[in-house]
Short mmCIF file of C-alpha atoms in Angstrom, two decimals:
data_model
loop_
_atom_site.label_atom_id
_atom_site.label_comp_id
_atom_site.label_asym_id
_atom_site.label_seq_id
_atom_site.Cartn_x
_atom_site.Cartn_y
_atom_site.Cartn_z
CA MET A 30 48.19 74.99 118.92
CA LYS A 31 48.76 74.71 122.12
CA PHE A 32 51.48 76.39 124.24
CA LYS A 33 52.70 75.85 127.25
CA ALA A 34 53.84 78.53 129.88
CA MET A 35 57.77 78.19 130.51
CA SER A 36 58.97 78.20 133.63
CA LEU A 37 61.07 81.83 135.23
CA SER A 38 64.40 79.62 134.93
CA VAL A 39 63.68 77.98 131.33
CA VAL A 40 63.36 81.98 130.38
CA LEU A 41 65.92 83.25 132.17
CA ALA A 42 68.98 80.34 130.66
CA LEU A 43 67.14 80.86 126.97
CA ALA A 44 67.71 84.75 127.23
CA ALA A 45 71.98 84.02 128.14
CA PRO A 46 73.61 83.14 125.02
CA VAL A 47 77.00 82.88 126.44
CA ALA A 48 79.54 80.35 125.61
CA MET A 49 77.01 78.06 125.91
CA GLY A 50 78.11 73.80 125.78
CA GLU A 51 77.21 70.91 124.17
CA ALA A 52 76.41 69.71 127.59
CA SER A 53 74.02 73.03 128.31
CA VAL A 54 71.88 72.60 125.46
CA GLU A 55 71.43 69.34 126.08
CA GLU A 56 69.60 70.48 129.80
CA TYR A 57 67.42 73.24 127.58
CA ARG A 58 66.44 69.98 125.68
CA ALA A 59 65.74 67.71 128.62
CA MET A 60 63.41 70.54 130.05
CA LEU A 61 62.25 70.98 127.05
CA ALA A 62 61.40 67.58 126.53
CA ASP A 63 57.85 68.19 126.35
CA LYS A 64 58.15 69.98 123.07
CA ASP A 65 55.12 71.74 123.67
CA ALA A 66 57.30 73.87 125.60
CA ASN A 67 59.01 74.85 122.45
CA PRO A 68 58.92 79.04 122.42
CA GLY A 69 58.87 77.97 117.64
CA PHE A 70 55.01 77.77 118.56
CA LEU A 71 54.84 80.99 118.92
CA ILE A 72 57.09 82.17 116.37
CA ILE A 73 54.99 80.15 113.62
CA ASP A 74 50.89 81.75 115.84
CA LYS A 75 52.89 85.25 114.16
CA GLY A 76 53.38 83.09 110.92
CA GLU A 77 50.26 82.38 110.91
CA ILE A 78 48.65 86.24 111.02
CA TYR A 79 50.91 87.84 109.02
CA PHE A 80 50.49 84.75 106.37
CA LYS A 81 46.86 85.96 105.76
CA GLU A 82 47.36 89.30 106.24
CA LYS A 83 46.65 91.47 103.03
CA ARG A 84 49.83 92.87 102.99
CA GLY A 85 51.96 95.66 100.30
CA PRO A 86 51.20 97.62 97.40
CA LYS A 87 48.66 95.40 96.21
CA ASN A 88 47.07 94.78 99.82
CA ALA A 89 47.01 90.34 99.38
CA SER A 90 47.53 88.25 101.32
CA LEU A 91 49.98 85.67 101.03
CA GLU A 92 46.95 82.09 100.99
CA GLN A 93 47.43 82.21 96.73
CA CYS A 94 51.14 81.53 96.48
CA ASP A 95 51.78 77.28 95.22
CA PHE A 96 54.22 76.42 97.11
CA GLY A 97 54.56 73.32 94.23
CA LEU A 98 52.10 71.01 95.84
CA GLY A 99 48.84 73.78 93.90
CA VAL A 100 47.69 77.21 94.72
CA GLY A 101 47.34 77.73 98.74
CA LYS A 102 48.11 73.90 99.20
CA LEU A 103 50.09 74.31 102.33
CA LYS A 104 50.26 70.63 103.86
CA GLY A 105 53.61 68.82 103.00
CA ALA A 106 55.08 72.18 100.91
CA TYR A 107 57.53 71.61 102.69
CA ALA A 108 58.35 68.07 102.45
CA GLN A 109 58.74 68.63 99.27
CA LEU A 110 60.46 71.17 98.26
CA PRO A 111 63.33 72.48 97.07
CA ARG A 112 61.56 71.58 93.09
CA TYR A 113 61.34 73.61 89.75
CA PHE A 114 59.03 75.48 89.11
CA LYS A 115 57.44 77.33 85.91
CA ASP A 116 56.31 79.85 86.55
CA THR A 117 59.68 80.96 87.29
CA LYS A 118 61.88 79.15 85.71
CA ARG A 119 64.36 77.98 88.73
CA VAL A 120 64.82 75.22 91.57
CA GLN A 121 63.53 77.48 94.51
CA ASP A 122 63.89 76.59 98.34
CA LEU A 123 60.84 77.81 100.50
CA GLU A 124 62.70 81.72 101.21
CA SER A 125 63.06 82.24 97.27
CA ARG A 126 59.33 80.98 96.44
CA LEU A 127 58.45 83.22 99.51
CA VAL A 128 59.36 86.19 98.23
CA SER A 129 58.93 85.51 94.44
CA CYS A 130 55.07 85.22 95.36
CA MET A 131 55.49 88.40 97.76
CA MET A 132 56.59 90.12 94.81
CA ASP A 133 53.88 89.03 92.05
CA LEU A 134 50.67 88.85 94.88
CA GLN A 135 51.79 91.74 97.47
CA GLY A 136 53.34 93.75 94.73
CA PHE A 137 56.20 93.91 97.10
CA THR A 138 59.99 95.22 95.10
CA GLU A 139 63.03 92.27 96.00
CA ALA A 140 64.18 95.31 97.27
CA GLU A 141 61.59 96.04 99.70
CA VAL A 142 61.26 91.95 101.01
CA LYS A 143 65.26 91.16 101.49
CA ALA A 144 65.28 95.18 102.84
CA LYS A 145 65.53 93.03 106.62
CA LEU A 146 66.13 90.03 106.04
CA TYR A 147 67.03 88.22 110.29
CA GLY A 148 65.74 89.44 113.52
CA ASP A 149 69.60 90.34 114.81
CA GLN A 150 70.17 88.63 118.19
CA ARG A 151 72.31 91.39 119.42
CA LEU A 152 69.70 93.80 119.80
CA ASN A 153 67.13 91.24 120.85
CA GLU A 154 64.77 91.59 118.28
CA ASN A 155 62.39 89.33 117.54
CA ASN A 156 61.65 87.65 113.94
CA THR A 157 61.44 89.68 111.04
CA GLN A 158 58.11 88.65 109.09
CA LEU A 159 59.93 86.40 106.62
CA GLU A 160 61.49 84.51 108.75
CA ALA A 161 58.46 84.14 110.86
CA ILE A 162 56.04 83.25 107.71
CA ALA A 163 59.16 80.87 106.20
CA THR A 164 58.78 78.76 109.84
CA TYR A 165 54.89 78.51 109.50
CA VAL A 166 55.17 77.33 106.50
CA ALA A 167 57.39 75.36 106.82
CA PHE A 168 54.91 73.79 109.76
CA GLN A 169 52.45 71.84 107.92
CA SER A 170 55.05 69.82 106.65
CA ASN A 171 55.38 68.02 110.11
CA GLY A 172 55.56 64.68 110.94
CA MET A 173 56.11 64.18 107.07
CA LYS A 174 59.27 62.68 105.10
CA ILE A 175 61.66 65.03 103.79
CA ASP A 176 61.20 64.38 99.73
CA PRO A 177 62.04 66.89 97.73
CA PRO A 178 61.15 65.30 93.62
CA LEU A 179 64.67 65.59 91.98
CA LYS A 180 62.62 64.69 87.98
CA HIS A 181 62.82 67.76 86.21
CA ALA A 182 66.15 68.57 84.24
CA GLY A 183 66.65 71.80 86.50
CA GLU A 184 66.43 69.75 89.66
CA LYS A 185 69.07 67.19 88.47
CA GLU A 186 71.17 69.83 87.98
CA THR A 187 70.85 72.01 91.00
CA LEU A 188 71.77 69.14 93.13
CA LYS A 189 74.30 68.68 91.36
CA LEU A 190 75.96 72.23 91.39
CA GLY A 191 74.82 72.46 95.38
CA GLU A 192 77.22 69.07 95.30
CA ALA A 193 80.17 71.07 94.10
CA TYR A 194 79.64 74.31 95.07
CA PHE A 195 79.58 72.30 98.94
CA TRP A 196 83.60 71.18 97.64
CA ASN A 197 84.10 75.02 96.61
CA ARG A 198 86.67 76.53 99.16
CA HIS A 199 86.62 80.50 99.23
CA GLY A 200 88.16 83.25 101.17
CA PRO A 201 90.21 84.26 103.49
CA MET A 202 90.48 80.87 105.89
CA ASP A 203 90.30 78.89 102.78
CA PHE A 204 86.94 76.82 103.65
CA SER A 205 84.68 75.41 102.24
CA CYS A 206 81.61 73.55 103.42
CA ALA A 207 83.62 70.35 103.56
CA THR A 208 86.07 71.28 105.25
CA CYS A 209 83.45 71.13 108.46
CA HIS A 210 81.07 69.31 107.30
CA ALA A 211 82.35 66.22 105.74
CA GLU A 212 83.64 63.84 108.44
CA ASP A 213 82.14 61.93 111.44
CA GLY A 214 82.66 63.29 114.95
CA LYS A 215 83.87 66.89 114.15
CA ARG A 216 83.82 70.16 116.56
CA VAL A 217 85.21 73.60 116.29
CA ARG A 218 85.31 73.78 119.55
CA LEU A 219 82.05 72.39 121.46
CA GLN A 220 79.94 72.75 118.69
CA THR A 221 79.35 69.36 117.38
CA LEU A 222 79.45 69.47 113.14
CA VAL A 223 77.17 67.63 111.17
CA ASN A 224 78.07 64.64 108.28
CA VAL A 225 76.87 65.69 105.93
CA TYR A 226 77.88 62.10 104.27
CA ASN A 227 75.68 60.46 106.93
CA LYS A 228 72.67 59.69 106.17
CA GLN A 229 71.30 59.16 109.89
CA ASP A 230 73.57 62.68 110.86
CA ILE A 231 71.78 65.43 107.95
CA GLN A 232 68.63 63.87 108.84
CA LYS A 233 68.56 64.62 112.21
CA THR A 234 69.79 67.75 110.88
CA MET A 235 67.43 68.74 107.79
CA SER A 236 64.39 67.78 109.79
CA THR A 237 64.97 70.12 112.64
CA TRP A 238 64.81 72.96 109.90
CA PRO A 239 63.70 76.04 111.45
CA THR A 240 64.31 75.62 114.56
CA TYR A 241 64.41 77.83 117.07
CA ARG A 242 68.06 78.72 118.40
CA VAL A 243 68.28 79.42 122.31
CA SER A 244 71.30 80.83 121.58
CA HIS A 245 69.15 83.78 119.44
CA GLY A 246 66.72 83.41 120.91
CA VAL A 247 65.10 83.70 117.40
CA ALA A 248 63.96 80.95 115.03
CA ARG A 249 65.66 80.25 112.31
CA ASN A 250 64.94 79.22 108.50
CA ASN A 251 68.28 77.44 105.94
CA GLN A 252 69.02 80.69 104.58
CA HIS A 253 69.69 82.02 107.74
CA ARG A 254 72.07 78.81 108.58
CA MET A 255 73.71 78.93 104.72
CA TRP A 256 74.19 83.65 105.47
CA ASP A 257 75.04 82.11 108.99
CA CYS A 258 78.31 79.09 107.14
CA HIS A 259 79.04 81.48 104.75
CA TRP A 260 79.87 84.41 107.46
CA GLN A 261 82.07 82.00 109.33
CA MET A 262 83.80 81.45 105.63
CA ARG A 263 84.63 85.19 106.33
CA THR A 264 82.85 85.95 102.88
CA PRO A 265 80.53 88.59 101.21
CA ASP A 266 77.18 88.36 102.96
CA ILE A 267 75.48 85.91 99.69
CA ASP A 268 72.05 86.96 99.14
CA TYR A 269 69.31 85.39 100.67
CA GLY A 270 67.96 82.82 97.91
CA SER A 271 70.16 82.87 96.14
CA PRO A 272 70.82 79.99 93.61
CA ALA A 273 73.55 79.45 95.34
CA THR A 274 71.40 78.65 99.30
CA VAL A 275 69.20 77.42 96.78
CA ALA A 276 71.81 74.10 95.25
CA LEU A 277 73.07 74.17 98.89
CA ILE A 278 70.24 73.37 100.54
CA SER A 279 68.86 71.00 97.47
CA PHE A 280 71.70 69.24 97.97
CA LEU A 281 71.28 68.98 102.12
CA THR A 282 67.76 68.69 101.81
CA HIS A 283 68.44 65.46 99.05
CA GLN A 284 71.27 64.22 101.73
CA ALA A 285 68.17 63.78 103.95
CA LYS A 286 65.89 62.26 102.07
CA GLY A 287 63.08 60.16 104.17
CA GLY A 288 63.79 62.14 106.73
CA VAL A 289 60.49 62.47 108.97
CA TYR A 290 60.15 66.36 109.85
CA ASP A 291 60.14 67.04 113.99
CA LEU A 292 59.46 70.96 113.85
CA PRO A 293 59.55 73.61 114.86
CA GLY A 294 63.22 71.86 115.88
CA MET A 295 65.33 73.88 119.34
CA LYS A 296 68.89 74.03 118.48
CA ARG A 297 72.21 75.58 120.22
CA MET B 1 96.15 45.35 70.83
CA ARG B 2 93.83 45.45 72.56
CA ASN B 3 96.31 47.44 75.69
CA ARG B 4 96.11 49.70 73.10
CA MET B 5 92.37 50.93 73.07
CA MET B 6 92.61 50.05 76.70
CA ILE B 7 95.26 52.57 76.73
CA ALA B 8 92.62 54.13 74.41
CA ALA B 9 89.14 54.57 76.39
CA VAL B 10 91.34 55.48 80.11
CA ILE B 11 92.94 58.54 78.09
CA ALA B 12 89.53 58.76 76.24
CA CYS B 13 87.42 58.97 79.86
CA THR B 14 90.04 61.02 82.76
CA SER B 15 89.92 63.52 79.80
CA LEU B 16 86.50 63.46 79.71
CA ALA B 17 86.01 62.85 83.53
CA VAL B 18 88.55 65.98 83.41
CA LEU B 19 86.40 68.31 81.01
CA ALA B 20 82.97 67.60 83.10
CA GLY B 21 85.39 69.15 86.02
CA GLU B 22 86.32 72.04 84.02
CA ASN B 23 82.90 72.11 83.07
CA MET B 24 81.77 72.29 86.49
CA GLN B 25 84.14 75.28 88.15
CA ALA B 26 83.57 77.45 85.05
CA LYS B 27 79.59 76.83 86.44
CA ILE B 28 80.72 76.80 90.03
CA GLU B 29 81.97 80.75 89.14
CA LYS B 30 78.92 81.66 87.33
CA LEU B 31 76.28 80.16 90.58
CA VAL B 32 79.46 82.58 93.03
CA ALA B 33 78.63 85.34 90.77
CA ALA B 34 74.85 85.29 90.30
CA SER B 35 75.03 84.87 94.57
CA PHE B 36 77.76 87.23 96.41
CA LYS B 37 75.78 91.02 94.87
CA PRO B 38 78.70 93.80 95.24
CA GLY B 39 78.12 97.30 97.52
CA GLU B 40 79.49 98.85 100.54
CA GLY B 41 80.85 96.18 103.29
CA GLN B 42 80.86 93.01 100.49
CA ASP B 43 84.86 92.68 99.83
CA MET B 44 83.84 90.60 96.55
CA SER B 45 88.16 89.86 95.76
CA ARG B 46 87.93 87.01 98.44
CA LEU B 47 85.29 85.49 96.52
CA VAL B 48 87.95 85.00 94.14
CA GLN B 49 89.76 81.43 94.00
CA ASP B 50 93.35 81.21 93.66
CA GLU B 51 95.84 78.07 91.92
CA THR B 52 95.66 76.19 94.97
CA GLN B 53 92.40 77.16 96.12
CA LYS B 54 90.98 76.17 92.95
CA LEU B 55 92.64 72.37 92.25
CA CYS B 56 91.26 71.62 96.18
CA SER B 57 87.64 72.12 95.42
CA ALA B 58 88.02 70.69 91.79
CA THR B 59 89.99 67.37 92.59
CA ARG B 60 87.91 67.70 96.59
CA ASN B 61 91.49 68.22 98.15
CA ASN B 62 92.67 65.52 96.58
CA PRO B 63 94.48 65.69 94.07
CA LYS B 64 96.66 63.81 92.27
CA ALA B 65 100.56 63.16 93.21
CA LYS B 66 101.92 65.55 90.48
CA ASP B 67 99.70 68.42 91.24
CA ALA B 68 100.02 68.44 95.19
CA ASP B 69 103.51 68.27 95.49
CA ALA B 70 103.21 71.07 93.04
CA LEU B 71 101.23 72.65 95.06
CA THR B 72 103.38 72.33 97.88
CA ALA B 73 106.37 73.67 96.04
CA ARG B 74 104.36 77.24 95.21
CA GLU B 75 102.83 77.83 98.25
CA LYS B 76 106.21 76.63 100.06
CA ALA B 77 108.20 79.73 97.85
CA THR B 78 104.57 82.15 99.53
CA ILE B 79 106.14 82.04 102.66
CA LYS B 80 107.95 85.24 104.41
CA TYR B 81 109.81 86.04 107.12
CA PRO B 82 110.01 88.56 110.56
CA ALA B 83 111.89 92.08 109.40
CA ASP B 84 114.30 90.70 112.08
CA ASN B 85 114.72 87.23 110.26
CA LYS B 86 113.46 86.41 114.93
CA LEU B 87 111.32 83.16 114.13
CA MET B 88 110.52 82.68 118.32
CA GLY B 89 108.65 85.42 119.06
CA ASP B 90 107.65 86.31 122.90
CA TRP B 91 105.21 83.04 124.11
CA LYS B 92 102.84 85.93 126.04
CA GLU B 93 101.82 87.85 123.30
CA GLY B 94 101.25 84.23 120.88
CA GLU B 95 98.75 83.37 123.81
CA LYS B 96 96.57 85.77 123.29
CA LEU B 97 96.65 85.08 119.46
CA VAL B 98 95.83 81.66 119.39
CA LYS B 99 93.17 82.02 121.99
CA GLY B 100 91.71 85.01 119.68
CA GLY B 101 89.24 84.34 117.41
CA PHE B 102 87.71 87.67 116.77
CA GLY B 103 88.75 89.24 113.02
CA MET B 104 88.06 88.94 109.46
CA ARG B 105 83.54 89.04 109.69
CA ILE B 106 82.26 91.71 106.69
CA GLY B 107 78.90 91.75 105.21
CA THR B 108 76.74 94.68 106.31
CA ILE B 109 74.57 91.99 108.32
CA GLU B 110 77.14 90.81 111.21
CA PRO B 111 80.90 92.39 110.10
CA ASP B 112 82.75 93.01 113.12
CA PRO B 113 82.58 95.91 114.44
CA PRO B 114 85.65 97.89 113.34
CA ALA B 115 86.91 99.93 116.96
CA LYS B 116 86.93 95.51 118.09
CA GLN B 117 88.80 95.13 114.61
CA LYS B 118 92.21 97.76 116.01
CA GLY B 119 92.77 94.87 118.35
CA GLY B 120 93.98 92.80 115.33
CA ASN B 121 92.82 89.03 114.13
CA GLY B 122 92.64 85.81 116.10
CA GLY B 123 94.55 82.81 114.84
CA ASN B 124 91.82 80.82 115.78
CA CYS B 125 93.15 78.29 117.32
CA TYR B 126 91.10 76.34 119.26
CA ALA B 127 88.69 76.54 117.12
CA CYS B 128 90.46 73.53 115.43
CA HIS B 129 92.62 72.04 118.22
CA ALA B 130 93.28 71.26 121.75
CA VAL B 131 96.21 73.08 123.02
CA ASP B 132 97.04 74.31 126.67
CA ALA B 133 95.55 71.71 128.42
CA LYS B 134 93.91 73.70 130.75
CA GLU B 135 91.06 75.45 128.07
CA VAL B 136 88.28 72.15 127.56
CA ALA B 137 86.16 74.57 124.66
CA ALA B 138 88.45 72.43 121.79
CA GLY B 139 87.79 71.77 118.76
CA ASN B 140 89.43 68.41 116.76
CA LEU B 141 89.33 69.06 112.56
CA GLY B 142 93.29 69.05 113.74
CA PRO B 143 95.56 67.22 115.58
CA SER B 144 95.77 67.61 119.51
CA LEU B 145 99.22 71.11 120.41
CA THR B 146 99.10 69.93 123.55
CA GLY B 147 102.52 68.69 124.32
CA TYR B 148 103.49 69.97 120.71
CA GLY B 149 107.58 71.49 121.95
CA LYS B 150 107.95 69.08 124.74
CA LEU B 151 107.39 65.68 121.79
CA ARG B 152 109.11 67.54 118.73
CA GLY B 153 111.12 68.92 120.32
CA GLN B 154 112.75 72.48 120.38
CA GLY B 155 115.77 72.72 117.51
CA GLU B 156 116.37 75.23 115.06
CA ASP B 157 114.43 72.90 111.86
CA MET B 158 111.56 72.91 114.44
CA VAL B 159 111.37 76.67 114.46
CA LYS B 160 111.93 76.98 111.59
CA TYR B 161 109.07 73.64 110.28
CA THR B 162 106.68 75.49 113.16
CA TYR B 163 106.48 78.82 111.48
CA GLU B 164 107.05 77.84 108.19
CA LYS B 165 103.61 75.45 108.69
CA LEU B 166 101.56 78.78 110.14
CA TYR B 167 102.50 80.40 107.99
CA ASN B 168 101.31 78.80 105.33
CA ALA B 169 100.26 74.89 106.12
CA GLN B 170 100.18 74.03 102.60
CA ALA B 171 103.26 74.00 102.06
CA PHE B 172 103.83 70.93 103.63
CA VAL B 173 100.19 69.76 103.14
CA ALA B 174 98.53 69.94 99.72
CA CYS B 175 94.56 71.32 100.17
CA SER B 176 94.68 71.42 104.34
CA SER B 177 91.67 71.53 105.90
CA MET B 178 93.88 74.74 107.85
CA PRO B 179 94.35 78.29 106.89
CA ARG B 180 97.34 79.36 105.64
CA LEU B 181 97.45 82.02 107.87
CA GLY B 182 100.73 84.12 107.02
CA HIS B 183 99.99 83.69 103.48
CA ASN B 184 96.02 85.16 103.66
CA GLY B 185 97.38 88.00 106.07
CA ILE B 186 95.77 86.06 108.88
CA LEU B 187 98.47 86.66 110.78
CA LYS B 188 101.14 89.18 110.53
CA PRO B 189 104.77 87.43 110.27
CA GLU B 190 106.64 88.54 114.02
CA GLN B 191 102.43 87.64 114.93
CA ILE B 192 103.08 84.08 113.41
CA ALA B 193 107.02 84.23 115.06
CA HIS B 194 105.18 84.86 118.75
CA VAL B 195 102.83 82.09 118.40
CA THR B 196 105.16 80.42 117.64
CA ALA B 197 107.10 80.75 120.37
CA TYR B 198 103.72 79.22 121.80
CA LEU B 199 104.02 76.23 120.42
CA LEU B 200 107.60 75.42 121.40
CA SER B 201 109.18 77.28 124.24
CA PRO B 202 109.03 75.04 127.11
CA GLU B 203 108.38 77.82 129.02
CA SER B 204 104.89 77.99 127.34
CA PRO B 205 101.52 76.25 129.20
CA VAL B 206 101.63 74.72 126.12
CA ASN B 207 104.38 72.32 127.78
CA LYS B 208 103.91 72.03 130.58
#
């Protein structure tokens, strides 16, 4: 994989997350129209190394993880997630699946895997290994159609729960996801909001996650976005890979079915 | 006869739909319980829905007229006023609250820093409203409030309506997207009076 060095000015601009409006993001996009210059590629490269590294009490790599298409089959797997897994008896997205593989194959406890989920942008931290690995695995579906299966009863139920939860209002702000993401042309301050009921809009969104977030200086995955919007809703931290985040991701992914993954994305 | 059968069918259908709705509500409660973990810094009480949140969730913000009326009446009854009963406060204080977007963020990942919390919460109005025309970074989930007092009048009725609307938006619009700022404890009655003055006072930049 090629990674072209970015010009210094772009790097400096990327490092300044303050009050970035939509206009300046468009400028970045123009500057970075050359896709190879997306810093997300560096994180994918790191993710590949961590993925293949022998780690944990069992000193094993993640190469034997089954993401739904069979043991060790990464190509196209993310494009067909979330899905029902027989071994865990539940619907899993990429990241909850990673957690169970790290527990089964590498012998980590759940608490160990979840001890440090995300690189902290306020401290200029790099991505965690977990984030980098997820970004790497997702990238193996680049260019493929979003095509989550909907055959198993569990998949159908999860999709239904995801949409119902999307409308669930709670917390001191009385927000649900639908407060901000169910109409065209809406903004919070200058940030445009995806309408999940607009096919084109949601395809554009889901096909570009994982994404390099310019304002964070790291790649982010779906689980982080779910946490981030809950944080804005002023709820407690929603658990990584929890049934609710998986249900939401399932709903969003099905809304975006037929879109084509264009990874890694790059956003504010 | 045919009519009666149709009525029976309609009743059967609606009660089925209601059942399905309640069933889904119960499932969502279970989903939530399984997806947030109690612990330091996690205020689990925020996940408990009141009647209004439940109804708006179940109906996707589209309650039947009768239920909407009961909802607004219930919310209206929650409104509290400042100790001195002055609903027009200091517009300059109001301006700070309107601009502020700080507060109420919890958890262990990125909670609001305690030192900053002492300054209190902001009203976060610009997330959803244009207010002072000079502020361009304004969202559009709610209507523009630019020129609010000039356009709507500044009489006693408007003062009372504005104060009450800010205290509890759902006292007027069932399932409104606007947070119930006073009722949910985001702003205190005195602060709401300041914001009321900011929206209505002829001296305020909103009305210039």
